[in-house]
mmCIF file of C-alpha atoms in Angstrom:
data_model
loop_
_atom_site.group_PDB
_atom_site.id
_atom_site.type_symbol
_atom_site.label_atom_id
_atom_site.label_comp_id
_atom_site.label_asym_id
_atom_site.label_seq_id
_atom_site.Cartn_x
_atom_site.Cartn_y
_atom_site.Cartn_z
ATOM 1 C CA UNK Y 90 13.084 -7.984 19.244
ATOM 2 C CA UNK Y 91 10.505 -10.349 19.445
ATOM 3 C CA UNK Y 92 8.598 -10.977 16.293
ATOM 4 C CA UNK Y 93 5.017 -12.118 18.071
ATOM 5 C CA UNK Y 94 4.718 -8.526 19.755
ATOM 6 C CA UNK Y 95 5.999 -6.680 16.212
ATOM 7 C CA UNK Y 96 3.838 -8.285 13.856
ATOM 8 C CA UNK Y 97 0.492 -7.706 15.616
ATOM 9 C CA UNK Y 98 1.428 -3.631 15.933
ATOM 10 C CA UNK Y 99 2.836 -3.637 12.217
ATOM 11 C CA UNK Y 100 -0.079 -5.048 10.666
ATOM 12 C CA UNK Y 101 -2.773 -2.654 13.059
ATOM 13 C CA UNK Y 102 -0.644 -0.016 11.469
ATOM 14 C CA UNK Y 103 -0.642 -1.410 8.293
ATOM 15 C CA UNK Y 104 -4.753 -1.483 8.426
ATOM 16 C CA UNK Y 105 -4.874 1.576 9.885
ATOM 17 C CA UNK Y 106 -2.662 3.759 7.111
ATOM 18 C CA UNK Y 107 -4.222 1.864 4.299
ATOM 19 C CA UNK Y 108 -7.748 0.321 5.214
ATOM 20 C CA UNK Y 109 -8.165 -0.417 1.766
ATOM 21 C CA UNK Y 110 -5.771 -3.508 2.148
ATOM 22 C CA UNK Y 111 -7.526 -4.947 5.131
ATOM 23 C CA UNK Y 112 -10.228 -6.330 2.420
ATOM 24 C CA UNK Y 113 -7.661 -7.791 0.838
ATOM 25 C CA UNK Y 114 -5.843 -9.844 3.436
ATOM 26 C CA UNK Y 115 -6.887 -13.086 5.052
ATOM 27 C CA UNK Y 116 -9.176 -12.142 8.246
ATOM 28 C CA UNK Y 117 -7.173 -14.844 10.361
ATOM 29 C CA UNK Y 118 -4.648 -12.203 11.534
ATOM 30 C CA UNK Y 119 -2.985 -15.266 13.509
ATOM 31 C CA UNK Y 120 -2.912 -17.145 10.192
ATOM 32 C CA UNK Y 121 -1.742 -13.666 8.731
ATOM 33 C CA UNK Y 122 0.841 -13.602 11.922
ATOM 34 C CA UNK Y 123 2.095 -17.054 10.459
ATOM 35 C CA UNK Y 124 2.548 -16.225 6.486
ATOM 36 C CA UNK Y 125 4.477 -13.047 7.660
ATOM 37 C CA UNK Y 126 7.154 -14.133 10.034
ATOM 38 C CA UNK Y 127 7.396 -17.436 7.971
ATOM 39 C CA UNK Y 128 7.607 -15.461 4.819
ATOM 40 C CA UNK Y 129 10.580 -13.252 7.080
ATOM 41 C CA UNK Y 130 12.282 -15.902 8.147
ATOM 42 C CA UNK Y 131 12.552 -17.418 4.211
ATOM 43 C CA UNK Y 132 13.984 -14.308 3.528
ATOM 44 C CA UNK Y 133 16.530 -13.915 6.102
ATOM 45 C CA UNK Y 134 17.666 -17.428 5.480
ATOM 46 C CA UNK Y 135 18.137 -16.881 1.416
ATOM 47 C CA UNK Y 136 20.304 -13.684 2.245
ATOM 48 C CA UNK Y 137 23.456 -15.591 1.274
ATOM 49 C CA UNK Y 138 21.825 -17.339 -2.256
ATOM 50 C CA UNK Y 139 20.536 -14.582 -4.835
ATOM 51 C CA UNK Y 140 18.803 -17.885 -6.724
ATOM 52 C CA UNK Y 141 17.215 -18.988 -3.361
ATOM 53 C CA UNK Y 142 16.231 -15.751 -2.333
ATOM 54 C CA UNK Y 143 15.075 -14.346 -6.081
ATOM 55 C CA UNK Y 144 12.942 -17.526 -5.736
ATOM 56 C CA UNK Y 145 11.184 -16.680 -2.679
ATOM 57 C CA UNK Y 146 10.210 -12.749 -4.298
ATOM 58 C CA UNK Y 147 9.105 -14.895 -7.573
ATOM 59 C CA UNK Y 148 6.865 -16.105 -5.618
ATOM 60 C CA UNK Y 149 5.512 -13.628 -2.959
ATOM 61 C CA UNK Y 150 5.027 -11.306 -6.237
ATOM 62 C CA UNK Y 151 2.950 -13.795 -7.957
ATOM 63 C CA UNK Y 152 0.932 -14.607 -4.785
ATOM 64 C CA UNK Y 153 0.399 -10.682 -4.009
ATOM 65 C CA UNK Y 154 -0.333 -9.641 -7.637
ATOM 66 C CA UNK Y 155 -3.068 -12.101 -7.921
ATOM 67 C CA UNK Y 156 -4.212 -10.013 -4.971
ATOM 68 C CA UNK Y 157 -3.955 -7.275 -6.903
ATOM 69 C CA UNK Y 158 -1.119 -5.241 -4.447
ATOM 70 C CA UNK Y 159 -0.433 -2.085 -5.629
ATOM 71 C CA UNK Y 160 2.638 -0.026 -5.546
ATOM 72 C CA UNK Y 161 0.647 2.251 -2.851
ATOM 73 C CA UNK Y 162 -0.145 -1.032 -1.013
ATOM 74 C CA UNK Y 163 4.066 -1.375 -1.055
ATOM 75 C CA UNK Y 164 4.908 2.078 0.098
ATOM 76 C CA UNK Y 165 2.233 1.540 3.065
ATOM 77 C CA UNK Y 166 3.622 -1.492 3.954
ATOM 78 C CA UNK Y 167 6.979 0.145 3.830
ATOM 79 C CA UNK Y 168 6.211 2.943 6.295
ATOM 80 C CA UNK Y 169 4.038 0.923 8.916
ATOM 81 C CA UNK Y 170 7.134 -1.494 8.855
ATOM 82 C CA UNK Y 171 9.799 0.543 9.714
ATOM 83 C CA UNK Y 172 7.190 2.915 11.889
ATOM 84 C CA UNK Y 173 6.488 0.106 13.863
ATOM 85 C CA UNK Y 174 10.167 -0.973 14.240
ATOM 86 C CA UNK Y 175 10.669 2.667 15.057
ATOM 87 C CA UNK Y 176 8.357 2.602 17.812
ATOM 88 C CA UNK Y 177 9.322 -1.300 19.486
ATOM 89 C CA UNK Y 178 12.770 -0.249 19.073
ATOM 90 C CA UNK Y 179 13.009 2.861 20.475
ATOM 91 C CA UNK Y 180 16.289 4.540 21.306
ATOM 92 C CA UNK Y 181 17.942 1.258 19.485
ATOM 93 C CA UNK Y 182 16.528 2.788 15.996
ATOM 94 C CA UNK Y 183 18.677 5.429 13.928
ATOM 95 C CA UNK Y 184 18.869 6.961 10.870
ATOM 96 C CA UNK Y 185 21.452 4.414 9.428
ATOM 97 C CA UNK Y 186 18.706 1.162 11.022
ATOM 98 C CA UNK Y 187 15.887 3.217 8.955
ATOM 99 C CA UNK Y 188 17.565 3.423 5.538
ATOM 100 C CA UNK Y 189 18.700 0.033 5.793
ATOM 101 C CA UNK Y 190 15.519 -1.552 6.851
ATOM 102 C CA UNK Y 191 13.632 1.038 4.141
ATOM 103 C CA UNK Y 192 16.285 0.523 0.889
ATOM 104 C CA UNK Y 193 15.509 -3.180 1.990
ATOM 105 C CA UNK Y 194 12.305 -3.430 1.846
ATOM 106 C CA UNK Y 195 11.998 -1.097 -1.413
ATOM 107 C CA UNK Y 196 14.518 -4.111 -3.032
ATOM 108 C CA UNK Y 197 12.021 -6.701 -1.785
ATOM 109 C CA UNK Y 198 8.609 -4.628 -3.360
ATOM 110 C CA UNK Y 199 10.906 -3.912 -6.825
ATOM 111 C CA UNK Y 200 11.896 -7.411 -7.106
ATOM 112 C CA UNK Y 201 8.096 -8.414 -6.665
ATOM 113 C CA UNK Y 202 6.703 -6.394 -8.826
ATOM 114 C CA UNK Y 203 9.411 -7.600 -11.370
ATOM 115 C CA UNK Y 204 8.864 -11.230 -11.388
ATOM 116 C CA UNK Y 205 4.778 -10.289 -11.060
ATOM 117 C CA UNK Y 206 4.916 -8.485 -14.287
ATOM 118 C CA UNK Y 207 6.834 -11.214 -15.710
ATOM 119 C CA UNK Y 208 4.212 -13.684 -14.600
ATOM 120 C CA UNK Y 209 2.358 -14.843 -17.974
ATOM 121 C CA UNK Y 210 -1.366 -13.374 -18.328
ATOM 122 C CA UNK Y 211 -4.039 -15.398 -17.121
ATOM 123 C CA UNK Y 212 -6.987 -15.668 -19.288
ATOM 124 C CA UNK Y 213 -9.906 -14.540 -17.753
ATOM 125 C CA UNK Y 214 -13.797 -15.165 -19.045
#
């Protein structure tokens, strides 16, 4: 699959189910384009190292609850993901691909959340 095609389609979907989030994402979508298939390939690359890869979520979840990313923002994300793999994928996507890519991605938005409510208040004036 190539990533340049799937990340311009995921993210129109993305907009599109939850417009909301389009105000809260940078309006570069090629610099957008960049922080997701780097962010992707960080990921794929700390599969083997829980400490590596727990790292990376520590920070994502910081990053996106600054943001203010809501759970609803998550399950969004969720669907136009594996929608859009759905759809570039075609007759190459089954039931087994889906719940693997969506129990995934539901472990990635938990462990987010987690270290983002662990992230010390900011004080605010």
């Amino acid at each position: 699959m190539n990533l340049d095609t799937f990340i311009p389609v995921f993210y129109q979907s993305f907009f599109a189910a939850c417009p909301e989030a389009r105000a809260i994402f940078p309006t570069d979508i090629a610099r957008l384009e960049a922080k997701m298939l780097a962010s992707l390939t960080h990921m794929a690359e700390a599969l083997e190292s829980t400490d590596r890869l727990d790292g990376i979520l520590a920070a994502l979840g910081n990053k996106h609850h600054r943001m203010e990313i809501s759970d609803t923002h998550f399950n969004h994300f969720i669907s136009s993901f594996t929608n859009t793999l759905a759809t570039i994928l075609g007759p190459e996507w089954s039931k087994e691909t889906d719940e693997a890519w969506t129990q995934f991605l539901r472990f990635v938005a938990m462990r987010m959340s987690f270290f983002a409510a662990s992230e010390p208040a900011v004080a605010t004036r």
